[in-house]
Amino acid sequence: MGNHPITVCNQVLSCDFEAVRQSMRCGSRCLPDDEDAQLALRLVFAPMDSPASTSCPMKPGEEVIVTSIKKAPGWEPLTWRQDRVARQEAAARGARLWPGPGESRFGRPSRCWCVQLLAADGRGGVRQMSALLQVACAQEDRDLEKVKDAVKEISSVAKYAHRFNYHVAQAVGEEPANIPAIRVASSAACFVLDSVNPRVADAGDTAILTFFDAKNVTKFVFEGGEDFEELPQAFFHFVLWSSGGKELLADLQGALKGQDFVLVDPVLLRGAEMAIADVMALSSSGELPNPNQQRFDLWHPRCGQLCRSFDPSRRTSSTRRACGLPLNCGVGGG
């Protein structure tokens, strides 16, 4: 096991399972001694405080023991985007639809596991939690600052989601809690304090821990051929529209929980500014001014009525799946 200390922000972190167990026992009288510990983690960065974020059950500084690491068959779509980028890079020709490594973390190779966690609950007991653990394949991508940037990006998507949900509530004249909403699963950066499974991560690595426990991941906006779900499609449109063409969402995926769409690990592309006129209209000559406009048109091939509530000038289509909003409001129905 790795027992060497690491230093972050001038603080030395103890890197061994016994130290983590002892720390957890300070708040728990019933931490099992015989759990098959795989990793010891400490949360170091958890900025997601938007009302559109799902609740984060841990705070920075808390430590957990990972007792189970498994591949979840229903989570295979999480890595589809890096596969698409890898094939594009290997081809090295033609249009570059997928954001390359120099443009975004979109295609950064990483591995995903469903993990079971044990943590002190602060009341003398132990909490058991499920989560998504993402570890970059390249060692240089396990750097704290890179992982923090990814978490900040996901947090920015949650802030957009809050603005979108507020807009939709106003448009339909309902309280936000009473209508379907876009939510974003809370993600945090965590240090690996110790590991007996170097194939997953080593002591000193930084990884992303996302509190998401759905059995299956569904693509809502990815390649343009997904089943049309109006709320995530409208959210995709809303971000580009409200940012003035400066930011574009990519790979909206997750699960439907109750009436809400919970997104996991969304990507926010920050490219060159697009003119609003370019965002709203297809180029009649077929020459698209930048990759983000091409991506927007391919990934969002048509608008539903909800898009018209904030962008009435773009084309719409009546062929869509109902979004769950009141159908007599002129926004949720066609």
C-alpha positions as semicolon CSV with decimal commas, in nm:
position;residue;x (nm);y (nm);z (nm)
1;M;0,000;0,000;0,000
2;G;0,110;0,357;-0,055
3;N;0,197;0,513;0,279
4;H;0,383;0,821;0,162
5;P;0,238;1,161;0,258
6;I;0,130;1,409;-0,007
7;T;0,107;1,783;0,038
8;V;-0,178;2,000;-0,086
9;C;-0,223;2,365;0,006
10;N;0,060;2,322;0,260
11;Q;-0,130;2,048;0,442
12;V;0,010;1,698;0,472
13;L;-0,244;1,426;0,402
14;S;-0,198;1,091;0,572
15;C;-0,194;0,820;0,308
16;D;-0,278;0,486;0,469
17;F;-0,596;0,292;0,535
18;E;-0,541;0,271;0,910
19;A;-0,515;0,648;0,939
20;V;-0,838;0,687;0,744
21;R;-1,011;0,419;0,951
22;Q;-0,899;0,587;1,272
23;S;-1,022;0,923;1,146
24;M;-1,358;0,769;1,063
25;R;-1,380;0,591;1,398
26;C;-1,365;0,930;1,569
27;G;-1,717;0,981;1,440
28;S;-1,832;0,619;1,431
29;R;-1,845;0,340;1,688
30;C;-1,938;0,069;1,440
31;L;-1,699;0,092;1,147
32;P;-1,645;-0,268;1,031
33;D;-1,291;-0,403;1,060
34;D;-1,334;-0,670;0,796
35;E;-1,447;-0,460;0,500
36;D;-1,251;-0,531;0,184
37;A;-1,102;-0,182;0,142
38;Q;-0,991;-0,098;-0,212
39;L;-0,925;0,276;-0,195
40;A;-0,923;0,548;0,067
41;L;-1,042;0,886;-0,060
42;R;-1,062;1,239;0,072
43;L;-1,292;1,498;-0,083
44;V;-1,092;1,810;-0,156
45;F;-1,310;2,018;-0,390
46;A;-1,690;2,020;-0,407
47;P;-1,816;2,354;-0,546
48;M;-2,159;2,244;-0,671
49;D;-2,409;2,450;-0,474
50;S;-2,660;2,540;-0,745
51;P;-3,026;2,464;-0,670
52;A;-3,020;2,253;-0,987
53;S;-2,747;2,026;-0,847
54;T;-2,839;1,705;-0,673
55;S;-2,740;1,707;-0,307
56;C;-2,381;1,619;-0,223
57;P;-2,372;1,393;0,086
58;M;-2,013;1,484;0,173
59;K;-1,810;1,796;0,245
60;P;-1,448;1,878;0,158
61;G;-1,216;1,715;0,408
62;E;-1,435;1,410;0,466
63;E;-1,280;1,071;0,404
64;V;-1,435;0,752;0,272
65;I;-1,331;0,394;0,213
66;V;-1,419;0,233;-0,120
67;T;-1,520;-0,127;-0,053
68;S;-1,644;-0,232;-0,397
69;I;-1,536;-0,133;-0,749
70;K;-1,740;-0,273;-1,037
71;K;-1,816;-0,206;-1,400
72;A;-2,183;-0,120;-1,445
73;P;-2,312;-0,255;-1,780
74;G;-2,578;0,015;-1,792
75;W;-2,311;0,285;-1,770
76;E;-2,130;0,195;-2,092
77;P;-2,261;0,511;-2,268
78;L;-2,039;0,719;-2,037
79;T;-1,733;0,628;-2,246
80;W;-1,889;0,648;-2,592
81;R;-1,762;1,001;-2,649
82;Q;-1,398;0,910;-2,592
83;D;-1,440;0,619;-2,834
84;R;-1,577;0,856;-3,099
85;V;-1,284;1,094;-3,052
86;A;-1,030;0,808;-3,064
87;R;-1,170;0,689;-3,398
88;Q;-1,170;1,044;-3,532
89;E;-0,808;1,098;-3,428
90;A;-0,705;0,766;-3,582
91;A;-0,871;0,857;-3,913
92;A;-0,690;1,194;-3,920
93;R;-0,898;1,315;-4,211
94;G;-1,236;1,462;-4,290
95;A;-1,454;1,687;-4,076
96;R;-1,371;1,699;-3,706
97;L;-1,714;1,680;-3,552
98;W;-1,598;1,561;-3,212
99;P;-1,399;1,803;-2,993
100;G;-1,036;1,694;-2,992
101;P;-0,801;1,671;-2,692
102;G;-0,669;2,022;-2,751
103;E;-1,018;2,172;-2,749
104;S;-1,193;2,008;-2,457
105;R;-1,191;1,729;-2,201
106;F;-1,469;1,573;-2,413
107;G;-1,246;1,298;-2,550
108;R;-1,005;1,267;-2,259
109;P;-0,973;0,890;-2,197
110;S;-1,100;0,785;-1,856
111;R;-1,240;0,478;-1,688
112;C;-1,566;0,462;-1,499
113;W;-1,670;0,240;-1,212
114;C;-1,967;0,200;-0,986
115;V;-1,827;0,214;-0,633
116;Q;-1,963;0,145;-0,287
117;L;-1,848;0,382;-0,014
118;L;-1,830;0,371;0,365
119;A;-1,813;0,692;0,566
120;A;-1,880;0,798;0,923
121;D;-2,224;0,954;0,957
122;G;-2,131;1,186;1,246
123;R;-2,382;1,017;1,477
124;G;-2,181;0,713;1,576
125;G;-2,280;0,510;1,273
126;V;-2,166;0,441;0,919
127;R;-2,312;0,567;0,593
128;Q;-2,314;0,344;0,288
129;M;-2,331;0,519;-0,048
130;S;-2,310;0,438;-0,416
131;A;-2,128;0,664;-0,660
132;L;-1,958;0,695;-0,996
133;L;-1,577;0,705;-0,982
134;Q;-1,396;0,842;-1,288
135;V;-1,019;0,811;-1,319
136;A;-0,828;0,952;-1,615
137;C;-0,623;0,698;-1,808
138;A;-0,322;0,928;-1,851
139;Q;-0,127;1,006;-1,536
140;E;-0,095;1,375;-1,627
141;D;-0,475;1,401;-1,641
142;R;-0,500;1,292;-1,277
143;D;-0,355;1,626;-1,175
144;L;-0,553;1,820;-0,915
145;E;-0,596;2,132;-1,128
146;K;-0,724;1,937;-1,430
147;V;-0,974;1,749;-1,216
148;K;-1,085;2,071;-1,047
149;D;-1,138;2,231;-1,389
150;A;-1,361;1,940;-1,490
151;V;-1,567;1,973;-1,172
152;K;-1,594;2,351;-1,220
153;E;-1,721;2,288;-1,573
154;I;-1,990;2,051;-1,447
155;S;-2,082;2,309;-1,182
156;S;-2,123;2,572;-1,456
157;V;-2,369;2,343;-1,634
158;A;-2,570;2,319;-1,311
159;K;-2,585;2,699;-1,291
160;Y;-2,717;2,712;-1,647
161;A;-2,972;2,447;-1,550
162;H;-3,099;2,661;-1,263
163;R;-3,149;2,956;-1,497
164;F;-3,324;2,732;-1,750
165;N;-3,554;2,579;-1,487
166;Y;-3,645;2,926;-1,361
167;H;-3,723;3,038;-1,717
168;V;-3,944;2,736;-1,781
169;A;-4,132;2,789;-1,454
170;Q;-4,201;3,150;-1,547
171;A;-4,303;3,053;-1,900
172;V;-4,565;2,804;-1,782
173;G;-4,674;3,001;-1,474
174;E;-4,592;2,728;-1,225
175;E;-4,371;2,691;-0,919
176;P;-4,035;2,533;-1,012
177;A;-4,095;2,238;-0,780
178;N;-4,416;2,148;-0,962
179;I;-4,274;2,099;-1,312
180;P;-4,012;1,877;-1,476
181;A;-3,661;2,015;-1,442
182;I;-3,302;1,966;-1,550
183;R;-3,074;1,866;-1,265
184;V;-2,703;1,785;-1,259
185;A;-2,552;1,508;-1,049
186;S;-2,308;1,654;-0,795
187;S;-1,942;1,587;-0,871
188;A;-1,638;1,642;-0,650
189;A;-1,261;1,612;-0,679
190;C;-1,109;1,358;-0,444
191;F;-0,757;1,250;-0,353
192;V;-0,664;0,886;-0,340
193;L;-0,506;0,857;0,005
194;D;-0,426;0,489;-0,030
195;S;-0,486;0,207;-0,275
196;V;-0,449;-0,168;-0,297
197;N;-0,576;-0,160;-0,655
198;P;-0,326;0,032;-0,873
199;R;-0,516;-0,076;-1,186
200;V;-0,784;0,168;-1,072
201;A;-0,577;0,444;-0,909
202;D;-0,262;0,501;-0,704
203;A;-0,209;0,695;-0,385
204;G;-0,163;1,060;-0,476
205;D;-0,394;1,052;-0,779
206;T;-0,695;1,281;-0,809
207;A;-1,026;1,150;-0,944
208;I;-1,386;1,260;-0,989
209;L;-1,651;1,121;-0,758
210;T;-2,010;1,177;-0,874
211;F;-2,308;1,093;-0,659
212;F;-2,517;0,913;-0,919
213;D;-2,677;0,574;-0,866
214;A;-2,912;0,514;-1,159
215;K;-2,878;0,168;-1,311
216;N;-2,865;0,295;-1,669
217;V;-2,729;0,600;-1,848
218;T;-2,930;0,735;-2,142
219;K;-2,801;0,972;-2,409
220;F;-3,034;1,271;-2,443
221;V;-2,819;1,489;-2,673
222;F;-2,516;1,323;-2,829
223;E;-2,509;1,251;-3,204
224;G;-2,843;1,389;-3,313
225;G;-3,023;1,058;-3,360
226;E;-3,141;1,009;-3,002
227;D;-3,508;0,977;-2,912
228;F;-3,628;1,336;-2,891
229;E;-3,678;1,447;-2,532
230;E;-3,790;1,808;-2,537
231;L;-3,661;1,927;-2,200
232;P;-3,292;1,829;-2,244
233;Q;-3,304;1,937;-2,611
234;A;-3,441;2,277;-2,511
235;F;-3,177;2,305;-2,237
236;F;-2,906;2,233;-2,495
237;H;-3,044;2,515;-2,712
238;F;-3,087;2,749;-2,414
239;V;-2,719;2,736;-2,313
240;L;-2,590;2,838;-2,656
241;W;-2,860;3,103;-2,689
242;S;-2,813;3,254;-2,341
243;S;-2,432;3,257;-2,370
244;G;-2,451;3,452;-2,695
245;G;-2,292;3,166;-2,884
246;K;-1,987;3,145;-2,656
247;E;-2,065;2,812;-2,489
248;L;-2,208;2,488;-2,623
249;L;-2,317;2,184;-2,428
250;A;-2,204;1,841;-2,538
251;D;-2,303;1,488;-2,443
252;L;-2,613;1,539;-2,231
253;Q;-2,660;1,202;-2,065
254;G;-2,808;1,068;-1,747
255;A;-3,135;0,930;-1,620
256;L;-3,497;1,027;-1,576
257;K;-3,577;1,032;-1,203
258;G;-3,937;1,105;-1,126
259;Q;-4,022;1,404;-1,344
260;D;-3,664;1,537;-1,361
261;F;-3,378;1,469;-1,599
262;V;-3,059;1,415;-1,397
263;L;-2,748;1,478;-1,607
264;V;-2,416;1,313;-1,531
265;D;-2,074;1,441;-1,645
266;P;-2,198;1,692;-1,906
267;V;-1,937;1,882;-2,109
268;L;-1,932;2,256;-2,175
269;L;-1,743;2,362;-2,487
270;R;-1,603;2,713;-2,468
271;G;-1,504;2,807;-2,820
272;A;-1,485;3,115;-3,035
273;E;-1,786;3,344;-3,008
274;M;-2,062;3,275;-3,259
275;A;-2,286;3,550;-3,389
276;I;-2,648;3,505;-3,283
277;A;-2,749;3,513;-3,650
278;D;-2,520;3,217;-3,713
279;V;-2,667;3,027;-3,421
280;M;-3,023;3,077;-3,543
281;A;-2,995;2,993;-3,911
282;L;-2,846;2,726;-4,131
283;S;-2,592;2,845;-4,384
284;S;-2,762;2,843;-4,724
285;S;-2,430;2,770;-4,893
286;G;-2,358;2,475;-4,667
287;E;-2,039;2,641;-4,544
288;L;-2,056;2,653;-4,167
289;P;-1,846;2,923;-4,000
290;N;-1,713;2,716;-3,709
291;P;-1,734;2,366;-3,559
292;N;-1,973;2,465;-3,281
293;Q;-2,241;2,577;-3,526
294;Q;-2,212;2,248;-3,713
295;R;-2,236;2,059;-3,386
296;F;-2,538;2,262;-3,279
297;D;-2,726;2,187;-3,600
298;L;-2,637;1,817;-3,596
299;W;-2,700;1,753;-3,227
300;H;-3,017;1,966;-3,214
301;P;-3,178;1,891;-3,552
302;R;-3,511;2,049;-3,462
303;C;-3,674;2,258;-3,195
304;G;-3,981;2,182;-2,992
305;Q;-4,228;2,443;-2,875
306;L;-4,030;2,498;-2,555
307;C;-3,739;2,644;-2,755
308;R;-3,976;2,909;-2,888
309;S;-4,030;3,044;-2,536
310;F;-3,680;3,195;-2,541
311;D;-3,586;3,184;-2,911
312;P;-3,895;3,227;-3,130
313;S;-3,693;3,282;-3,450
314;R;-3,551;2,931;-3,491
315;R;-3,733;2,657;-3,678
316;T;-3,960;2,417;-3,490
317;S;-4,115;2,080;-3,554
318;S;-4,435;1,927;-3,427
319;T;-4,283;1,578;-3,436
320;R;-4,156;1,534;-3,083
321;R;-4,210;1,362;-2,751
322;A;-4,408;1,553;-2,488
323;C;-4,187;1,721;-2,229
324;G;-4,425;1,680;-1,935
325;L;-4,515;2,049;-1,907
326;P;-4,876;2,171;-1,908
327;L;-4,997;2,126;-2,265
328;N;-5,238;2,420;-2,262
329;C;-4,970;2,682;-2,194
330;G;-4,850;2,730;-2,550
331;V;-4,499;2,632;-2,444
332;G;-4,517;2,267;-2,355
333;G;-4,750;2,165;-2,636
334;G;-4,757;2,215;-3,010
